[in-house]
PDB file of C-alpha atoms and ligand atoms in Angstrom:
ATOM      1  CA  UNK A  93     130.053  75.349  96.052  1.00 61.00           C
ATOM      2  CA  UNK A  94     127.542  75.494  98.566  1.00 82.00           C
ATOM      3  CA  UNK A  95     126.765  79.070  98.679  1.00 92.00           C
ATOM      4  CA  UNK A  96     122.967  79.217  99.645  1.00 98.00           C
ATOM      5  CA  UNK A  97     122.785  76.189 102.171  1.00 96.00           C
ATOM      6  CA  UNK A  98     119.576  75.780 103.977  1.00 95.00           C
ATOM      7  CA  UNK A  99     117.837  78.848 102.247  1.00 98.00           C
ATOM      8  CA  UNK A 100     114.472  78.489 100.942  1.00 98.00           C
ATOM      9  CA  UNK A 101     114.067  79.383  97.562  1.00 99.00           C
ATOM     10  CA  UNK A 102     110.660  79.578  95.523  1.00 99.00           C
ATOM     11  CA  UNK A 103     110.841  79.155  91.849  1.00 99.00           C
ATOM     12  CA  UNK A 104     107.808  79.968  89.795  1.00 98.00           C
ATOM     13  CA  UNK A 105     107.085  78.433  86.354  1.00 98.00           C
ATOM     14  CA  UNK A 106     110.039  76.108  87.200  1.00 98.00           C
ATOM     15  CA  UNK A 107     108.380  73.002  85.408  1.00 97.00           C
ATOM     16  CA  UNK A 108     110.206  74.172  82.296  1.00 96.00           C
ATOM     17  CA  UNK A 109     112.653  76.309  80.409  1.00 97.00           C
ATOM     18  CA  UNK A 110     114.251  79.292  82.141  1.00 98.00           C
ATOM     19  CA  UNK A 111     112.913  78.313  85.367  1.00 98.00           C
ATOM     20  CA  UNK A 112     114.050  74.602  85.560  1.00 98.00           C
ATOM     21  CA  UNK A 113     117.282  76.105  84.975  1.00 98.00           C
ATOM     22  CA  UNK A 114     116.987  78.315  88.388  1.00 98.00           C
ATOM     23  CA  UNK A 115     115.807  75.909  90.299  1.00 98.00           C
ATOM     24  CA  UNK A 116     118.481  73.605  89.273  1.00 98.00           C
ATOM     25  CA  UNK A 117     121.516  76.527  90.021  1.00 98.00           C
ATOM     26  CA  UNK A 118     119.699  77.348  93.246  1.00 98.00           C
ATOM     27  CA  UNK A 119     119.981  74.048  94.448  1.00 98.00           C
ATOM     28  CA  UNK A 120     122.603  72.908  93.368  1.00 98.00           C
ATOM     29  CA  UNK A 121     123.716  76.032  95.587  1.00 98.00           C
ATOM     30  CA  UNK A 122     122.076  74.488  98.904  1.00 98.00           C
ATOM     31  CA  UNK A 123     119.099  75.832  98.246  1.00 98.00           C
ATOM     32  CA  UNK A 124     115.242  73.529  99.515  1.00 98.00           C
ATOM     33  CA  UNK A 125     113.809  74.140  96.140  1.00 98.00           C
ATOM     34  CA  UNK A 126     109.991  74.241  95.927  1.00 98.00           C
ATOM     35  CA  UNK A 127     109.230  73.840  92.307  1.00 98.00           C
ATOM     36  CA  UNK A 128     105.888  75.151  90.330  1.00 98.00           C
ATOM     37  CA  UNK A 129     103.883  74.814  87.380  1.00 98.00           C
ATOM     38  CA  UNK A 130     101.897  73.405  85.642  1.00 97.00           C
ATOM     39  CA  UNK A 131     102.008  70.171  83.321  1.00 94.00           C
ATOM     40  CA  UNK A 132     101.277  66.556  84.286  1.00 96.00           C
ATOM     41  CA  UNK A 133     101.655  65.752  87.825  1.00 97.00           C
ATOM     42  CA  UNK A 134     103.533  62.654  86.849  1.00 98.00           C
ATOM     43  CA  UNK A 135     106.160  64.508  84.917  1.00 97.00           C
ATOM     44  CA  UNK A 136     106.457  67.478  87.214  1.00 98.00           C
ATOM     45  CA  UNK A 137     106.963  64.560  90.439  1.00 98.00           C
ATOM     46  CA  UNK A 138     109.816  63.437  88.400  1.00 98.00           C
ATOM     47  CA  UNK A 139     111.490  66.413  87.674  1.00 98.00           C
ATOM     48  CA  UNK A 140     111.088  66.873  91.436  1.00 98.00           C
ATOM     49  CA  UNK A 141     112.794  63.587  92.422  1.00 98.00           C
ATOM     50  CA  UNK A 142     115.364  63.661  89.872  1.00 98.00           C
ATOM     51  CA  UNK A 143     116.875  67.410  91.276  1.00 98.00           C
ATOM     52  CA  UNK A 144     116.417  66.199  94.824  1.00 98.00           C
ATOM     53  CA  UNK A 145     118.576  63.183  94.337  1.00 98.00           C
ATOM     54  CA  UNK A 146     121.274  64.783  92.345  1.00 98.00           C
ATOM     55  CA  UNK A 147     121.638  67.714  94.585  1.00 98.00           C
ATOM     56  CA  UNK A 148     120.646  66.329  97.712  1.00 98.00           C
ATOM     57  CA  UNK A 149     118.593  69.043  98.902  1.00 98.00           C
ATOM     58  CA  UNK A 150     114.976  69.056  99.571  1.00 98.00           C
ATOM     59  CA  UNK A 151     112.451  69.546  97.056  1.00 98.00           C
ATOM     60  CA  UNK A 152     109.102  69.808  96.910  1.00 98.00           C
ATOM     61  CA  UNK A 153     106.388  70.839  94.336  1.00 98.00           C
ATOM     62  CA  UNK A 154     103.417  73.228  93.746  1.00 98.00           C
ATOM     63  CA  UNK A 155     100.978  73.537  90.471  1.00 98.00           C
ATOM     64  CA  UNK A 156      99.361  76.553  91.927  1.00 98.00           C
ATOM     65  CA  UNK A 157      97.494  78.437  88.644  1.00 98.00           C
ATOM     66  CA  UNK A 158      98.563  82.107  89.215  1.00 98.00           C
ATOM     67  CA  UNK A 159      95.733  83.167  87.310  1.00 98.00           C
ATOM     68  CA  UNK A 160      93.944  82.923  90.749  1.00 98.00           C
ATOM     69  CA  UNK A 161      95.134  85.086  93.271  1.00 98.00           C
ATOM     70  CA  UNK A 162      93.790  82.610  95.845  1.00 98.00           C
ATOM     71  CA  UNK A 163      96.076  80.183  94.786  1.00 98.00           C
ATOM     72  CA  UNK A 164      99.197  82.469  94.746  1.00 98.00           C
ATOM     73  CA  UNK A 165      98.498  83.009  98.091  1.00 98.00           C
ATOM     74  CA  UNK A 166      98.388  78.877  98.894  1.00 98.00           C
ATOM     75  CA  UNK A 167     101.326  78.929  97.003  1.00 98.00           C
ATOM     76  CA  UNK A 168     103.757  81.144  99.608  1.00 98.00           C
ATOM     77  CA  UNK A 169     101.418  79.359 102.615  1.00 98.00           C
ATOM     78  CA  UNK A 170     102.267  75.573 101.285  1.00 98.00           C
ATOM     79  CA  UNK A 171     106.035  76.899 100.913  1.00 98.00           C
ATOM     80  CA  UNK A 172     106.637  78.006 104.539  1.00 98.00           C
ATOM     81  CA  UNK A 173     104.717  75.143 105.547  1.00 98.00           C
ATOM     82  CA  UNK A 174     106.838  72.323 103.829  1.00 98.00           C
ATOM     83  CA  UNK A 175     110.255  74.239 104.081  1.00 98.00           C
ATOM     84  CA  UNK A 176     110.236  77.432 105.425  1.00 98.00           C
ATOM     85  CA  UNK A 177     110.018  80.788 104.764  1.00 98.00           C
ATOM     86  CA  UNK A 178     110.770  82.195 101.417  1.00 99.00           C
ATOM     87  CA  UNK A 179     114.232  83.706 101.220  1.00 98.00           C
ATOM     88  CA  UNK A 180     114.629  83.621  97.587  1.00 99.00           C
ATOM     89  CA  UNK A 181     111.784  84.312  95.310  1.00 99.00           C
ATOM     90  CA  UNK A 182     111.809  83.610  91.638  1.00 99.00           C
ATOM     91  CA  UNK A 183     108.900  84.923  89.913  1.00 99.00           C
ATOM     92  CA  UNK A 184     109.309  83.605  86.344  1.00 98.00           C
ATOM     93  CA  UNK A 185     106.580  82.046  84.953  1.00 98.00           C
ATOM     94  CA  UNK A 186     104.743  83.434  81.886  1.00 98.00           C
ATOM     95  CA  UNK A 187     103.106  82.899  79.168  1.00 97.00           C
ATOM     96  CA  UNK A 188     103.190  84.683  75.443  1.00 94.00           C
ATOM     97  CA  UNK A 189     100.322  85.665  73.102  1.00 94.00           C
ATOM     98  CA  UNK A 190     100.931  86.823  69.867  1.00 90.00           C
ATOM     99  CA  UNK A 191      98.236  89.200  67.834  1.00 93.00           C
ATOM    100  CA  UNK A 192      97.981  92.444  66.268  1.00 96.00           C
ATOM    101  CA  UNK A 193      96.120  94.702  68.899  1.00 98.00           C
ATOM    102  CA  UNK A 194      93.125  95.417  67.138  1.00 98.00           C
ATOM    103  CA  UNK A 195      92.304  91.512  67.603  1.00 98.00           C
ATOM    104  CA  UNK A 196      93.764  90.841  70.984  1.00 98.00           C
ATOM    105  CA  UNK A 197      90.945  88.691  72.965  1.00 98.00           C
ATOM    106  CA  UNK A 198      90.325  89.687  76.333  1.00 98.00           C
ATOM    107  CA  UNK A 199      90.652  86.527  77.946  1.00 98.00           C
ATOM    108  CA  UNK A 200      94.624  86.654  76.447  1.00 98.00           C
ATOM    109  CA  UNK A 201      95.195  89.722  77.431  1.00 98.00           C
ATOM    110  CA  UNK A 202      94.049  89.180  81.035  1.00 98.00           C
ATOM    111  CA  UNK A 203      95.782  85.927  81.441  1.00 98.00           C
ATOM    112  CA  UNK A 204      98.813  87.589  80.555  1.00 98.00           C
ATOM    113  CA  UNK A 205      98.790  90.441  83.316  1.00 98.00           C
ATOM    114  CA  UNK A 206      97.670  87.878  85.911  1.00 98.00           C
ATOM    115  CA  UNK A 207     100.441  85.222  85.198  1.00 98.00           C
ATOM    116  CA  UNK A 208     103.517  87.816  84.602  1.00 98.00           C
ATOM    117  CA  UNK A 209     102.549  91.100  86.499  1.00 98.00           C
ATOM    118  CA  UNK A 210      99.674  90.187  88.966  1.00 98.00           C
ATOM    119  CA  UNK A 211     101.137  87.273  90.274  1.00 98.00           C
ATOM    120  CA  UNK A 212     104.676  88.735  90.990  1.00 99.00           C
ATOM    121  CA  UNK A 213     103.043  91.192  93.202  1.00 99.00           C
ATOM    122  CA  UNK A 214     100.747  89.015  94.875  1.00 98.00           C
ATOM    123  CA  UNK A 215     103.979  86.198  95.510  1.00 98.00           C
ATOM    124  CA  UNK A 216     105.992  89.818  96.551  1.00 99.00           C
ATOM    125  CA  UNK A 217     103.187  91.187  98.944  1.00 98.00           C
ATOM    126  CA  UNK A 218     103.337  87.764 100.852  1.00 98.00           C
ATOM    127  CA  UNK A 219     106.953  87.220 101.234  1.00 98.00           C
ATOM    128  CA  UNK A 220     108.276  90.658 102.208  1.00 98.00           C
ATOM    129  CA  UNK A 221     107.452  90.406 105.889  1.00 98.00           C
ATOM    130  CA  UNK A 222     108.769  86.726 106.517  1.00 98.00           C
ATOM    131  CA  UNK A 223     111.789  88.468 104.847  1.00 98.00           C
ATOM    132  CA  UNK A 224     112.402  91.419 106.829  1.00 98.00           C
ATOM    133  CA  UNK A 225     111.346  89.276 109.883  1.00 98.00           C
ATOM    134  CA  UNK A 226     114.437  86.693 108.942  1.00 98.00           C
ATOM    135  CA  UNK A 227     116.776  89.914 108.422  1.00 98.00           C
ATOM    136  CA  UNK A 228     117.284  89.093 104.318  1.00 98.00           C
ATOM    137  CA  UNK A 229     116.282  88.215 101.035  1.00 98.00           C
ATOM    138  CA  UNK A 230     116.168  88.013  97.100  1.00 99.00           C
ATOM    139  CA  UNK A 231     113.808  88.754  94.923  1.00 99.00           C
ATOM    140  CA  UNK A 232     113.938  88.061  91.218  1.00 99.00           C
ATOM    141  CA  UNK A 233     111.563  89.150  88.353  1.00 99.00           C
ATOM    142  CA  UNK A 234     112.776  87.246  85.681  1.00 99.00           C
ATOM    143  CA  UNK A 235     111.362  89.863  82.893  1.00 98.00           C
ATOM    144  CA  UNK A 236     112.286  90.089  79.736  1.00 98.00           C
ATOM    145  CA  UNK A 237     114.401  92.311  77.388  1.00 98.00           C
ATOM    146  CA  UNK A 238     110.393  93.544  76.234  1.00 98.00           C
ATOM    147  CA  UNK A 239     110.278  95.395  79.713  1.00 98.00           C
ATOM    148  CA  UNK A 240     113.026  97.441  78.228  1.00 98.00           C
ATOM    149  CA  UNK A 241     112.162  97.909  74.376  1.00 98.00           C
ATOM    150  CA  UNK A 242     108.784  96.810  72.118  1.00 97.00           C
ATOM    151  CA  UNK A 243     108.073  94.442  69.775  1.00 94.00           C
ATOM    152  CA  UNK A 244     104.701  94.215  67.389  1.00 93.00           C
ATOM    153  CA  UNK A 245     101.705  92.015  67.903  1.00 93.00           C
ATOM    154  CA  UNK A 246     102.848  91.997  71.909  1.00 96.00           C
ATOM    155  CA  UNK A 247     101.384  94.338  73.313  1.00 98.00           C
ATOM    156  CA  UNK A 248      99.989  92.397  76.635  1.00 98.00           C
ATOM    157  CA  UNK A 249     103.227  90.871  76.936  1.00 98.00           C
ATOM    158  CA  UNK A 250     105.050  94.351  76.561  1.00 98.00           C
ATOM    159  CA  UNK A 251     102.778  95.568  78.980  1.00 98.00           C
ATOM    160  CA  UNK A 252     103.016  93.016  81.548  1.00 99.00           C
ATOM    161  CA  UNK A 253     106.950  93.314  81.395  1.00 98.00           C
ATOM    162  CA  UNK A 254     107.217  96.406  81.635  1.00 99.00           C
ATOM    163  CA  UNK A 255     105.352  96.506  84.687  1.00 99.00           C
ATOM    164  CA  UNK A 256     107.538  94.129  85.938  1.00 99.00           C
ATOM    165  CA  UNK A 257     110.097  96.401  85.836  1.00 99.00           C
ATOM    166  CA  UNK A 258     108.256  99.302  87.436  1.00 99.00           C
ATOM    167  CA  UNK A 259     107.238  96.816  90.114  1.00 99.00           C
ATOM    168  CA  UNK A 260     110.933  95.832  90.755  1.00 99.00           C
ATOM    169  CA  UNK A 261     112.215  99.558  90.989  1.00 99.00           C
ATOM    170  CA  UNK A 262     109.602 100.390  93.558  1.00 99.00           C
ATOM    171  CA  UNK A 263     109.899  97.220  95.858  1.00 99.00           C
ATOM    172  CA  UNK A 264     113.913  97.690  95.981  1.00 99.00           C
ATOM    173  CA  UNK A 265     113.377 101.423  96.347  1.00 99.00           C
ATOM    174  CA  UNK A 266     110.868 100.634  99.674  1.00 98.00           C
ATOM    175  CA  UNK A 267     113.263  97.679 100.841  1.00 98.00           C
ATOM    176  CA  UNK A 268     116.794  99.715 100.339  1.00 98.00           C
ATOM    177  CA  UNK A 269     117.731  99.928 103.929  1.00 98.00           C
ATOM    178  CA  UNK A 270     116.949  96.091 104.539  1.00 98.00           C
ATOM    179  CA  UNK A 271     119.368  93.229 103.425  1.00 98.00           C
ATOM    180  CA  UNK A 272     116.912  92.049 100.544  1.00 98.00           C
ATOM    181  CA  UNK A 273     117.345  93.032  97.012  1.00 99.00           C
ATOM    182  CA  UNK A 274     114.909  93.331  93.948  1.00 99.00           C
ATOM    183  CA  UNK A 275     115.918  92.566  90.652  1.00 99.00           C
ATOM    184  CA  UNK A 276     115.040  92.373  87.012  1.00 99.00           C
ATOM    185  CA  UNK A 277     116.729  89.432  84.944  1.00 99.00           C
ATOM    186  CA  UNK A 278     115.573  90.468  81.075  1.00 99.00           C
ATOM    187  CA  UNK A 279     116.881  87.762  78.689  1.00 98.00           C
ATOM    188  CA  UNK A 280     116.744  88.096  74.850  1.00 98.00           C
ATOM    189  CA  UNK A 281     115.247  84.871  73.293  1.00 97.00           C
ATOM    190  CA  UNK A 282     115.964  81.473  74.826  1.00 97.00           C
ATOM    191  CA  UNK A 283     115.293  78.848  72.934  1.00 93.00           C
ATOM    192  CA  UNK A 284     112.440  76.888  75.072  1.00 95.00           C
ATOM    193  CA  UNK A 285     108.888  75.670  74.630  1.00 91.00           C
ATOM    194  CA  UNK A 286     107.814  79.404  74.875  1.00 90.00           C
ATOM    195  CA  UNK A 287     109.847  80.466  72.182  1.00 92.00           C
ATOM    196  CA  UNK A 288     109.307  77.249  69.885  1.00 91.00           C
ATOM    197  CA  UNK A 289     104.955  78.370  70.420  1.00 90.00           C
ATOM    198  CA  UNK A 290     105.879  81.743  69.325  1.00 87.00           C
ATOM    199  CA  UNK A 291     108.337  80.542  66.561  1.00 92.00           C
ATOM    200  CA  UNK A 292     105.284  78.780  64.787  1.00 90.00           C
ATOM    201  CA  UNK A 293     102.878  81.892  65.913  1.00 87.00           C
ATOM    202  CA  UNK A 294     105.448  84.299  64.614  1.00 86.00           C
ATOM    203  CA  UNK A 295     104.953  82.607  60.966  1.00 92.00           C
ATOM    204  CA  UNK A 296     101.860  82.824  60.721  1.00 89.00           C
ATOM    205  CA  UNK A 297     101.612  86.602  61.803  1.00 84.00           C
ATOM    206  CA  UNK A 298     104.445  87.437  59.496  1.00 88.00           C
ATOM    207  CA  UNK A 299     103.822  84.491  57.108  1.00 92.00           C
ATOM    208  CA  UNK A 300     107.280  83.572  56.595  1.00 94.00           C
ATOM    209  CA  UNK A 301     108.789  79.796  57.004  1.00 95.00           C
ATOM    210  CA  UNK A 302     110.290  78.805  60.649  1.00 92.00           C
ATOM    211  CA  UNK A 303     113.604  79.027  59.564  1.00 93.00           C
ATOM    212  CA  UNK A 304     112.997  82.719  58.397  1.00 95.00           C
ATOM    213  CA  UNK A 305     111.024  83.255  60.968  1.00 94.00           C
ATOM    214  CA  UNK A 306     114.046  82.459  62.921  1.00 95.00           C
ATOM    215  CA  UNK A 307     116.824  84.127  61.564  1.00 94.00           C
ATOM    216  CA  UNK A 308     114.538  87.224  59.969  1.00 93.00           C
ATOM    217  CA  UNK A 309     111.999  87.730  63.343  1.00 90.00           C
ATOM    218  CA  UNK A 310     113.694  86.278  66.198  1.00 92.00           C
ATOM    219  CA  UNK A 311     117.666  86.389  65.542  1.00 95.00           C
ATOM    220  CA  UNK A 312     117.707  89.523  63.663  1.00 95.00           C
ATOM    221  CA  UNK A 313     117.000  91.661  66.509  1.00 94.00           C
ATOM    222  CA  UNK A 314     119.295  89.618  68.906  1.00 96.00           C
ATOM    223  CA  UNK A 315     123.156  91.101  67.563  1.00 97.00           C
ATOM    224  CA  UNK A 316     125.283  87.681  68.678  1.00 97.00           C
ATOM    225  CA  UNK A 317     122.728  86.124  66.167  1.00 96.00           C
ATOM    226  CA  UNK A 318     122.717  83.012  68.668  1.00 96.00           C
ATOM    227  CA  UNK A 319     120.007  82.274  71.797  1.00 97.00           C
ATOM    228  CA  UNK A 320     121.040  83.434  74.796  1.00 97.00           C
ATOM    229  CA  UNK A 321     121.577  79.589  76.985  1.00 96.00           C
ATOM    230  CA  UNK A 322     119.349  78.845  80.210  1.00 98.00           C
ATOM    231  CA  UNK A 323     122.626  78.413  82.052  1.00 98.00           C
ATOM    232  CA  UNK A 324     123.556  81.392  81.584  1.00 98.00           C
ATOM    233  CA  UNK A 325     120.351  83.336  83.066  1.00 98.00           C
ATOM    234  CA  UNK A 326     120.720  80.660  85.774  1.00 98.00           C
ATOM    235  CA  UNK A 327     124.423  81.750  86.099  1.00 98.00           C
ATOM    236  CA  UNK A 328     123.174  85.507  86.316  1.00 98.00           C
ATOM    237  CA  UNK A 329     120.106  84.354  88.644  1.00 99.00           C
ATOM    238  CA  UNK A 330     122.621  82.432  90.930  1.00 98.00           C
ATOM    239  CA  UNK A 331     124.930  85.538  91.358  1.00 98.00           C
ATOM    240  CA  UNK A 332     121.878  88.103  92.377  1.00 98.00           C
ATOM    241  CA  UNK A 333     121.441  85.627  95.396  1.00 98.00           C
ATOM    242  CA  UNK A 334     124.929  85.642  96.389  1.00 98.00           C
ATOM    243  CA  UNK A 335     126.575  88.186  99.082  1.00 97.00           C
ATOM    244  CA  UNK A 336     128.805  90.157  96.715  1.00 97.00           C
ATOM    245  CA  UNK A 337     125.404  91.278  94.617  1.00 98.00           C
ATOM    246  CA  UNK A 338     124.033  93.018  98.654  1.00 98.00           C
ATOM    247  CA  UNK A 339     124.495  96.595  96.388  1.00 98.00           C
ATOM    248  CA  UNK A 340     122.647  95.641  93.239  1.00 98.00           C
ATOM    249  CA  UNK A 341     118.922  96.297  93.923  1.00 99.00           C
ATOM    250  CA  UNK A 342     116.041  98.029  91.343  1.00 99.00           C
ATOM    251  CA  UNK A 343     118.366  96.748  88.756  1.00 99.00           C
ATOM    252  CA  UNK A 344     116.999  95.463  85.340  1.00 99.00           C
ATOM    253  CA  UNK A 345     119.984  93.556  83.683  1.00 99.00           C
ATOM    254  CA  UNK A 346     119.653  92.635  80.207  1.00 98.00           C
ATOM    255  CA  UNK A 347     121.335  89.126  78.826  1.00 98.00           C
ATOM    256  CA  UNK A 348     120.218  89.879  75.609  1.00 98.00           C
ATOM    257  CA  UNK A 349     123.517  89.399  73.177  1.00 98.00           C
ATOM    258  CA  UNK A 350     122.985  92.886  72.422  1.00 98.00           C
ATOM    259  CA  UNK A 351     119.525  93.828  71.592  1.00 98.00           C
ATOM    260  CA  UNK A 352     118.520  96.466  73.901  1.00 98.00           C
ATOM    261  CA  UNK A 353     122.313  98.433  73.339  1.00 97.00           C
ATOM    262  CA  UNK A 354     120.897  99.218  69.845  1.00 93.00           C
TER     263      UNK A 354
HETATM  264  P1  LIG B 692     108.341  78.003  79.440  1.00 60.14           P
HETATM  265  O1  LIG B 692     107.106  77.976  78.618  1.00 60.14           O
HETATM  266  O2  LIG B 692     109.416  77.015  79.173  1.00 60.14           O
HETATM  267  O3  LIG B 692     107.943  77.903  80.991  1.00 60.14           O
HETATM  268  C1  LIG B 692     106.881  78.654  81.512  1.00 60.14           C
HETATM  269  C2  LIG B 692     106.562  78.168  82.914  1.00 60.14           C
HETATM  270  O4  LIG B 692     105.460  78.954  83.409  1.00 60.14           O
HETATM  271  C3  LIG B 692     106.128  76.700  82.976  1.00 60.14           C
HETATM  272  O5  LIG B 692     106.641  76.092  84.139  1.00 60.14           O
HETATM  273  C4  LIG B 692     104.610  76.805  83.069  1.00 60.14           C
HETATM  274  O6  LIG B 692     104.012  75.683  83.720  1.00 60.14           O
HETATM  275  C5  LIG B 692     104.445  78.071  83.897  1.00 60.14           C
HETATM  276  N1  LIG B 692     103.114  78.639  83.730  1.00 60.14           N
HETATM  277  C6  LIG B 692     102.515  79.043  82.578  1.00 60.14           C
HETATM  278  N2  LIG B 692     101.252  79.429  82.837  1.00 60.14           N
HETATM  279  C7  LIG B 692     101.055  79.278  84.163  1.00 60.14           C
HETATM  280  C8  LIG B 692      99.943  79.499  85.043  1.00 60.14           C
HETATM  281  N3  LIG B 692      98.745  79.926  84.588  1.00 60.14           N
HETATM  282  N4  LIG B 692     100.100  79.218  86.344  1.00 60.14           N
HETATM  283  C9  LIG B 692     101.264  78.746  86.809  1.00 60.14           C
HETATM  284  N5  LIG B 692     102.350  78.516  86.049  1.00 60.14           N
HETATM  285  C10 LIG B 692     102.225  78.781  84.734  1.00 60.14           C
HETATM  286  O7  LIG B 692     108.879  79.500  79.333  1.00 60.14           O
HETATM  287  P2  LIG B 692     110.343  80.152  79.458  1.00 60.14           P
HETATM  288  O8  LIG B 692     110.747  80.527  78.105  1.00 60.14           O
HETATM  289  O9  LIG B 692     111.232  79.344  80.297  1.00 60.14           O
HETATM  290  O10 LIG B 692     109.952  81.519  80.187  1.00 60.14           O
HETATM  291  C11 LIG B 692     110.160  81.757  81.570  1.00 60.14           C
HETATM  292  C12 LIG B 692     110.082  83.254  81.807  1.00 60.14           C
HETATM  293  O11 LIG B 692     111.120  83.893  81.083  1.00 60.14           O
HETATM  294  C13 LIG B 692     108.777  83.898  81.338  1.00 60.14           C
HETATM  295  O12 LIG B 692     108.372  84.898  82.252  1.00 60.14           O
HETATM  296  C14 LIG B 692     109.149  84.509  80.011  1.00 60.14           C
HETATM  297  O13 LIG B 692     108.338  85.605  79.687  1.00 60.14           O
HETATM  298  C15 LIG B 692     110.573  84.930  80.303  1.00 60.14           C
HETATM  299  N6  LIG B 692     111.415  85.105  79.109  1.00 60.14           N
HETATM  300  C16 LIG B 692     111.602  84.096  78.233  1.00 60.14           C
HETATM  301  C17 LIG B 692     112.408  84.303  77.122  1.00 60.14           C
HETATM  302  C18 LIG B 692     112.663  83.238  76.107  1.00 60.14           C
HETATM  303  O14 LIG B 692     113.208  83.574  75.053  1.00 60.14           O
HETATM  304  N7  LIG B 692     112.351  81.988  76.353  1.00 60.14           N
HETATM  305  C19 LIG B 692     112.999  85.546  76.925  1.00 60.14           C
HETATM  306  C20 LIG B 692     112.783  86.549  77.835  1.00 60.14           C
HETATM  307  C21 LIG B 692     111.984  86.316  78.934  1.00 60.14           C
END
């Protein structure tokens, strides 16, 4: 069902994983799509092609590096210029780093905030006045269930999602009385390339095998003892956008199988 025909939507991070998934619900929704990340440009023109000709909608792609606030900015412009202004805006992408704190480089650290928290204000910033211009809008953070509970040898990832979830409250707080909404989307672990990086990370911190790693690290503190699916944070993603979700603002929904009800 076409239920978000000729909106806009920006995706970030949507070369992959979580965000692929979006960008594939959103348009198969209606939605002109612009996709971004990084990765070959060969392989990220194909991914574009492919979801353009089995939706039908427009789609075009960005591989802005949101380490560079310059280029977040380029980002939003080269949106509005190639399909209009941004009426939904995903910010998703993110990386992962995985140390005890006493040895967390710098340069990890700070690519962290950039990517996760930095850029989602920067991307928010630009699009809130085309927004309340056009009379309505979505904003999602996809976050994390760590910007609701801790983990160990996180900490700039805690950090970062966590302020994601400050940053949500306050933007829906200061956009309340307009018809956009500002949400949180924290999923417990999906299995994508993220997740396999920290799976072989995660052994060598904790020095266990993957498949303990696995079921002792990663499962154990997920109660379904299964990943949560893509399509079903794309399901969740898909719904925030939609008219019935107008009241649900400064919200930071876990899809977690459990973990944060502990
Ligand atoms: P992924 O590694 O599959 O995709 C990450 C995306 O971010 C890619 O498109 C990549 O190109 C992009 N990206 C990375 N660095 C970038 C940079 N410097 N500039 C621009 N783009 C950059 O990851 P995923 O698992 O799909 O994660 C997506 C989001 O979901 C992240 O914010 C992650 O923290 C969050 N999340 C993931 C899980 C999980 O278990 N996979 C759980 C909770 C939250």
């Amino acid at each position: 069902m076409s239920t978000l025909p000729g909106k806009v939507a920006l995706v970030t991070g949507s070369t992959s994983g979580i965000g692929l998934g979006i960008a594939t619900a959103l348009a198969r929704a209606g939605a002109k799509v612009m996709l971004h990340g990084l990765g070959s440009a060969e392989e990220v023109q194909r991914l574009s092609s492919e979801l353009a000709r089995e939706t039908g909608v427009q789609v075009e792609v960005n591989q802005a590096d949101l380490r560079d606030p310059a280029a977040v900015q380029e980002m939003i412009r080269a949106t509005e210029t190639l399909l209009g202004g941004v009426d939904v805006l995903v910010n998703n992408a993110g990386i992962q780093f995985v140390s005890p704190v006493e040895d967390f480089p710098d340069e990890r650290w700070n690519a962290i905030q950039d990517i996760v928290l930095n850029a989602s204000f920067r991307a928010i910033r630009a699009v809130v006045p085309g927004m309340k211009a056009r009379g309505w809008g979505r904003i999602l953070n996809v976050v994390s269930a760590h910007g609701l509970v801790a983990s160990p040898y996180k900490s700039a990832y805690v950090s970062a999602k966590h302020g994601q979830v400050g940053l949500t409250r306050s933007v829906a707080l200061e956009l309340a009385e307009t018809a956009i909404t500002c949400n949180a989307i924290c999923p417990g672990y999906v299995r994508t390339p993220l997740v396999e990086g920290q799976i072989a990370s995660q052994a060598e911190v904790h020095k266990m095998g993957r498949e303990q790693v696995i079921r002792d690290v990663i499962l154990a503190v997920q109660p379904t003892r299964r990943f949560v699916e893509v399509e079903e944070v794309a399901a969740l993603a898909l719904f925030l956008c939609g008219d019935l979700a107008r009241s649900i603002t400064g919200a930071a929904i876990p899809i977690d199988g459990g973990w944060t009800a502990r």
